Amino acid sequence: MLRARGGWRALRRCASLPRARRAVRLRVREALGAPEPADEVQVQGWVRSVRSQKEVLFLHINDGSSLENLQVVADPSLENRDLTFGSAVEVQGKLVKSPHKMQNMELKAETIRVVGPCDIWSFPLKMKKRHPLEYVRQFPHLRCRNNTLGSLLRIRSEATAAIHSFFQDNGYVHIHTPIITSNDCEGAGDLFQIEVMEDLFKTATSTVLSKCPRDVELFHKYMAPAQKDRLEQILKNKFVTISYSEAVEILKRASQTFTFKPEWGCDLQTEHEKYLVKHCGEVPVFVINYPYDLKPFYMRDNEDGPQHTVAAVDLLVPGIGELCGGSLREERLPFLKSRLQRLGLADAYQWYLDLRKFGSVPHGGFGMGFERYLQYILGVDNIKDVIPFPRFSHSCLL
């Protein structure tokens, strides 16, 4: 108790002492958008450029909060050998109006502390050099510090938030479905068997990987995962709707030679989808009513013939091909049960039949390729460059 009372008295004495002024920490975005100058400001970030002159030292730093860099003006005496491109720094000083027309504020440095030096000779990203995306793709852990990839990731974040916000505002509930599942209802994946190996799970991850058979090609054979003007142009585009049968006839009459011959009953390949979009005037195209035997069992039977179809739709867009796919779902229990029995899946999908048996309603759904959407609005050629850590054949970096 005596110790406790003594502690409280010490705290009261400390509280009564004049407080030392502490610098206000700002993000680069906040510093650039500051409405007025400020004293005692601290900014942290990575050095994007260094320019030393006889009477002044210029730095550009960025912390990832903004595409635009913050200019730091300092006395040359603050320069040291660790202050290089790529190094992480903490700069303290005064935020002042910039005389440069292209920026609002700049930081007049009083102290510069190198928090993390960077070996510029081995650093794969070089100052003021435009690196091809193929090159940057080799360094997934560092490529977010590249301007192009940094911009793509910001747009990806905004697009994700906007999509979630739209559905949230319209009364939808976000759920997380399982990544690993026993259901392969669309035939788009390869099922694989998971075996519990206790001796492996007791060891470190690196040991587990070292004990895997050398002929196992990860993420290739045995494993499968269950700009303003551009946007305005997209919004102004008109949409075209054609049936699958019409699409096949257009493809058959095409002067272009396709790798996959278009035939009724066969799936549309990417080359077919891109041609259809081009044929329709480079505008988004809805293709509806696909063959019954081509689509998953849950799509609603149109009960037509002789070309038997289901109520399915794909949205094709310029440069990409299919962006969205959806359908009305088969809510009629007899139709669904009959189809599952013909496929020999009635027992495996009893849970799906139960959903129709106990109070089903007419409904539908769709899925959108999010990375394809980013490719479309940004004009990015390779889908790997809109994914933070892409996985593809023979590549599982990080």
Short mmCIF file of C-alpha atoms in Angstrom, two decimals, residues 92-291:
data_model
loop_
_atom_site.label_atom_id
_atom_site.label_comp_id
_atom_site.label_asym_id
_atom_site.label_seq_id
_atom_site.Cartn_x
_atom_site.Cartn_y
_atom_site.Cartn_z
CA GLN A 92 11.60 16.05 -38.25
CA GLY A 93 11.24 19.73 -38.99
CA LYS A 94 8.84 22.42 -40.19
CA LEU A 95 6.10 22.04 -42.74
CA VAL A 96 6.22 25.09 -45.00
CA LYS A 97 4.54 26.34 -48.14
CA SER A 98 6.37 25.13 -51.20
CA PRO A 99 7.47 27.65 -53.82
CA HIS A 100 7.00 24.96 -56.44
CA LYS A 101 3.69 25.17 -58.32
CA MET A 102 3.29 21.39 -58.50
CA GLN A 103 3.14 20.85 -54.73
CA ASN A 104 1.39 22.47 -51.80
CA MET A 105 3.79 21.80 -48.93
CA GLU A 106 7.35 20.71 -48.32
CA LEU A 107 9.23 19.70 -45.20
CA LYS A 108 12.17 21.81 -44.05
CA ALA A 109 14.24 19.26 -42.17
CA GLU A 110 15.94 19.89 -38.84
CA THR A 111 16.92 16.26 -38.23
CA ILE A 112 17.08 13.22 -40.50
CA ARG A 113 17.45 9.79 -38.95
CA VAL A 114 18.06 6.73 -41.10
CA VAL A 115 15.92 4.04 -39.50
CA GLY A 116 16.80 1.33 -42.01
CA PRO A 117 19.66 1.66 -44.50
CA CYS A 118 19.35 0.19 -47.98
CA ASP A 119 22.13 -1.47 -49.97
CA ILE A 120 21.51 0.33 -53.26
CA TRP A 121 23.93 -1.92 -55.18
CA SER A 122 21.92 -5.08 -54.54
CA PHE A 123 18.47 -3.43 -54.28
CA PRO A 124 16.64 -4.72 -57.41
CA LEU A 125 14.64 -1.49 -57.90
CA LYS A 126 16.75 1.36 -59.19
CA MET A 127 16.13 5.08 -58.78
CA LYS A 128 14.45 6.88 -61.70
CA LYS A 129 14.29 3.72 -63.82
CA ARG A 130 11.15 2.31 -65.40
CA HIS A 131 11.21 -1.41 -64.71
CA PRO A 132 9.11 -3.72 -66.94
CA LEU A 133 6.32 -5.44 -65.04
CA GLU A 134 7.81 -8.81 -65.97
CA TYR A 135 11.00 -7.82 -64.14
CA VAL A 136 9.24 -6.47 -61.05
CA ARG A 137 7.16 -9.65 -60.87
CA GLN A 138 10.29 -11.51 -59.72
CA PHE A 139 10.26 -9.58 -56.43
CA PRO A 140 6.74 -9.85 -54.97
CA HIS A 141 7.97 -8.76 -51.54
CA LEU A 142 9.41 -5.52 -52.91
CA ARG A 143 7.28 -4.62 -55.91
CA CYS A 144 4.74 -2.63 -53.88
CA ARG A 145 7.50 0.01 -53.65
CA ASN A 146 7.35 0.38 -57.42
CA ASN A 147 5.12 3.29 -58.51
CA THR A 148 3.11 1.28 -61.04
CA LEU A 149 2.39 -1.62 -58.71
CA GLY A 150 1.75 0.78 -55.83
CA SER A 151 -0.90 2.51 -57.92
CA LEU A 152 -2.49 -0.78 -58.94
CA LEU A 153 -2.70 -1.94 -55.34
CA ARG A 154 -4.33 1.34 -54.26
CA ILE A 155 -6.97 0.99 -56.97
CA ARG A 156 -7.47 -2.66 -56.03
CA SER A 157 -8.10 -1.58 -52.43
CA GLU A 158 -10.57 1.12 -53.48
CA ALA A 159 -12.39 -1.26 -55.83
CA THR A 160 -12.68 -3.90 -53.11
CA ALA A 161 -14.10 -1.37 -50.66
CA ALA A 162 -16.54 0.02 -53.23
CA ILE A 163 -17.90 -3.42 -54.12
CA HIS A 164 -18.33 -4.43 -50.49
CA SER A 165 -19.94 -1.07 -49.72
CA PHE A 166 -22.42 -1.48 -52.57
CA PHE A 167 -23.62 -4.87 -51.37
CA GLN A 168 -23.59 -3.77 -47.72
CA ASP A 169 -25.72 -0.72 -48.56
CA ASN A 170 -28.17 -2.95 -50.42
CA GLY A 171 -28.77 -5.31 -47.53
CA TYR A 172 -26.46 -8.19 -48.41
CA VAL A 173 -24.56 -10.18 -45.79
CA HIS A 174 -20.90 -11.02 -46.38
CA ILE A 175 -19.93 -14.62 -45.58
CA HIS A 176 -16.70 -16.58 -46.01
CA THR A 177 -17.16 -19.82 -47.91
CA PRO A 178 -14.57 -22.62 -47.51
CA ILE A 179 -11.43 -22.47 -49.63
CA ILE A 180 -11.05 -26.26 -49.49
CA THR A 181 -14.27 -28.10 -50.29
CA SER A 182 -15.42 -31.53 -51.46
CA ASN A 183 -17.77 -29.98 -54.03
CA ASP A 184 -16.65 -29.50 -57.62
CA CYS A 185 -20.05 -28.47 -58.97
CA GLU A 186 -18.79 -26.51 -62.00
CA GLY A 187 -16.06 -28.88 -63.10
CA ALA A 188 -13.53 -26.05 -63.07
CA GLY A 189 -11.13 -27.54 -60.54
CA ASP A 190 -9.23 -30.73 -59.84
CA LEU A 191 -10.13 -32.56 -56.66
CA PHE A 192 -7.22 -33.88 -54.64
CA GLN A 193 -6.98 -36.01 -51.55
CA ILE A 194 -5.76 -34.55 -48.26
CA GLU A 195 -4.02 -37.01 -45.95
CA VAL A 196 -3.07 -36.29 -42.36
CA MET A 197 0.61 -37.00 -41.76
CA GLU A 198 1.26 -36.39 -38.06
CA ASP A 199 5.03 -36.73 -38.27
CA LEU A 200 5.18 -33.97 -40.86
CA PHE A 201 2.86 -31.63 -39.01
CA LYS A 202 5.09 -31.82 -35.95
CA THR A 203 8.06 -30.44 -37.88
CA ALA A 204 8.81 -26.96 -39.15
CA THR A 205 7.34 -25.76 -42.43
CA SER A 206 10.70 -25.82 -44.14
CA THR A 207 11.17 -29.45 -43.13
CA VAL A 208 7.71 -30.34 -44.41
CA LEU A 209 8.51 -28.86 -47.79
CA SER A 210 11.86 -30.63 -47.93
CA LYS A 211 10.13 -33.99 -47.34
CA CYS A 212 7.61 -33.48 -50.16
CA PRO A 213 8.25 -35.71 -53.20
CA ARG A 214 10.45 -33.96 -55.71
CA ASP A 215 8.05 -34.73 -58.55
CA VAL A 216 5.26 -32.76 -56.88
CA GLU A 217 4.82 -29.55 -58.86
CA LEU A 218 3.16 -27.21 -56.39
CA PHE A 219 0.32 -25.11 -57.80
CA HIS A 220 0.55 -26.97 -61.11
CA LYS A 221 -0.53 -30.58 -60.91
CA TYR A 222 -1.70 -31.68 -57.48
CA MET A 223 -2.98 -28.53 -55.88
CA ALA A 224 -5.82 -26.20 -56.87
CA PRO A 225 -7.40 -23.22 -55.06
CA ALA A 226 -11.28 -24.08 -54.43
CA GLN A 227 -8.03 6.24 -64.60
CA LYS A 228 -10.94 8.37 -64.94
CA ASP A 229 -11.17 8.52 -68.77
CA ARG A 230 -11.26 4.77 -68.97
CA LEU A 231 -14.10 4.54 -66.47
CA GLU A 232 -16.11 7.20 -68.26
CA GLN A 233 -15.67 5.34 -71.52
CA ILE A 234 -16.92 2.15 -69.91
CA LEU A 235 -19.98 3.89 -68.47
CA LYS A 236 -20.86 5.41 -71.84
CA ASN A 237 -20.69 2.06 -73.63
CA LYS A 238 -23.93 0.41 -74.71
CA PHE A 239 -24.53 -3.23 -74.02
CA VAL A 240 -25.40 -5.93 -76.59
CA THR A 241 -27.33 -9.12 -75.78
CA ILE A 242 -27.14 -12.22 -77.94
CA SER A 243 -28.01 -15.86 -77.39
CA TYR A 244 -25.39 -18.58 -77.32
CA SER A 245 -26.83 -19.96 -80.57
CA GLU A 246 -26.46 -16.57 -82.25
CA ALA A 247 -22.91 -16.33 -80.93
CA VAL A 248 -21.98 -19.68 -82.48
CA GLU A 249 -23.42 -18.64 -85.86
CA ILE A 250 -21.42 -15.38 -85.75
CA LEU A 251 -18.27 -17.35 -85.03
CA LYS A 252 -18.93 -19.86 -87.82
CA ARG A 253 -19.30 -17.03 -90.35
CA ALA A 254 -16.10 -15.33 -89.18
CA SER A 255 -13.22 -14.96 -91.63
CA GLN A 256 -10.84 -15.50 -88.73
CA THR A 257 -9.39 -18.96 -88.16
CA PHE A 258 -9.78 -20.08 -84.55
CA THR A 259 -7.60 -22.52 -82.67
CA PHE A 260 -10.80 -24.08 -81.29
CA LYS A 261 -13.46 -24.67 -83.92
CA PRO A 262 -16.79 -23.14 -82.84
CA GLU A 263 -19.56 -25.73 -82.65
CA TRP A 264 -22.93 -25.69 -80.92
CA GLY A 265 -22.60 -27.48 -77.60
CA CYS A 266 -18.95 -26.55 -77.07
CA ASP A 267 -17.81 -23.94 -74.57
CA LEU A 268 -16.78 -20.52 -75.81
CA GLN A 269 -13.03 -20.03 -75.59
CA THR A 270 -11.30 -16.73 -74.82
CA GLU A 271 -10.52 -16.26 -78.54
CA HIS A 272 -14.23 -16.67 -79.32
CA GLU A 273 -15.29 -14.24 -76.61
CA LYS A 274 -12.86 -11.55 -77.75
CA TYR A 275 -14.03 -11.93 -81.36
CA LEU A 276 -17.69 -11.59 -80.36
CA VAL A 277 -16.91 -8.36 -78.50
CA LYS A 278 -15.03 -7.02 -81.51
CA HIS A 279 -17.84 -8.08 -83.86
CA CYS A 280 -20.39 -6.21 -81.72
CA GLY A 281 -18.40 -2.97 -81.82
CA GLU A 282 -16.03 -3.32 -78.85
CA VAL A 283 -18.82 -2.93 -76.30
CA PRO A 284 -19.81 -5.23 -73.41
CA VAL A 285 -21.79 -8.23 -74.64
CA PHE A 286 -24.21 -10.45 -72.73
CA VAL A 287 -24.43 -14.02 -74.03
CA ILE A 288 -27.51 -15.85 -72.74
CA ASN A 289 -29.11 -19.31 -72.83
CA TYR A 290 -26.20 -21.74 -72.92
CA PRO A 291 -26.54 -25.48 -73.76
#
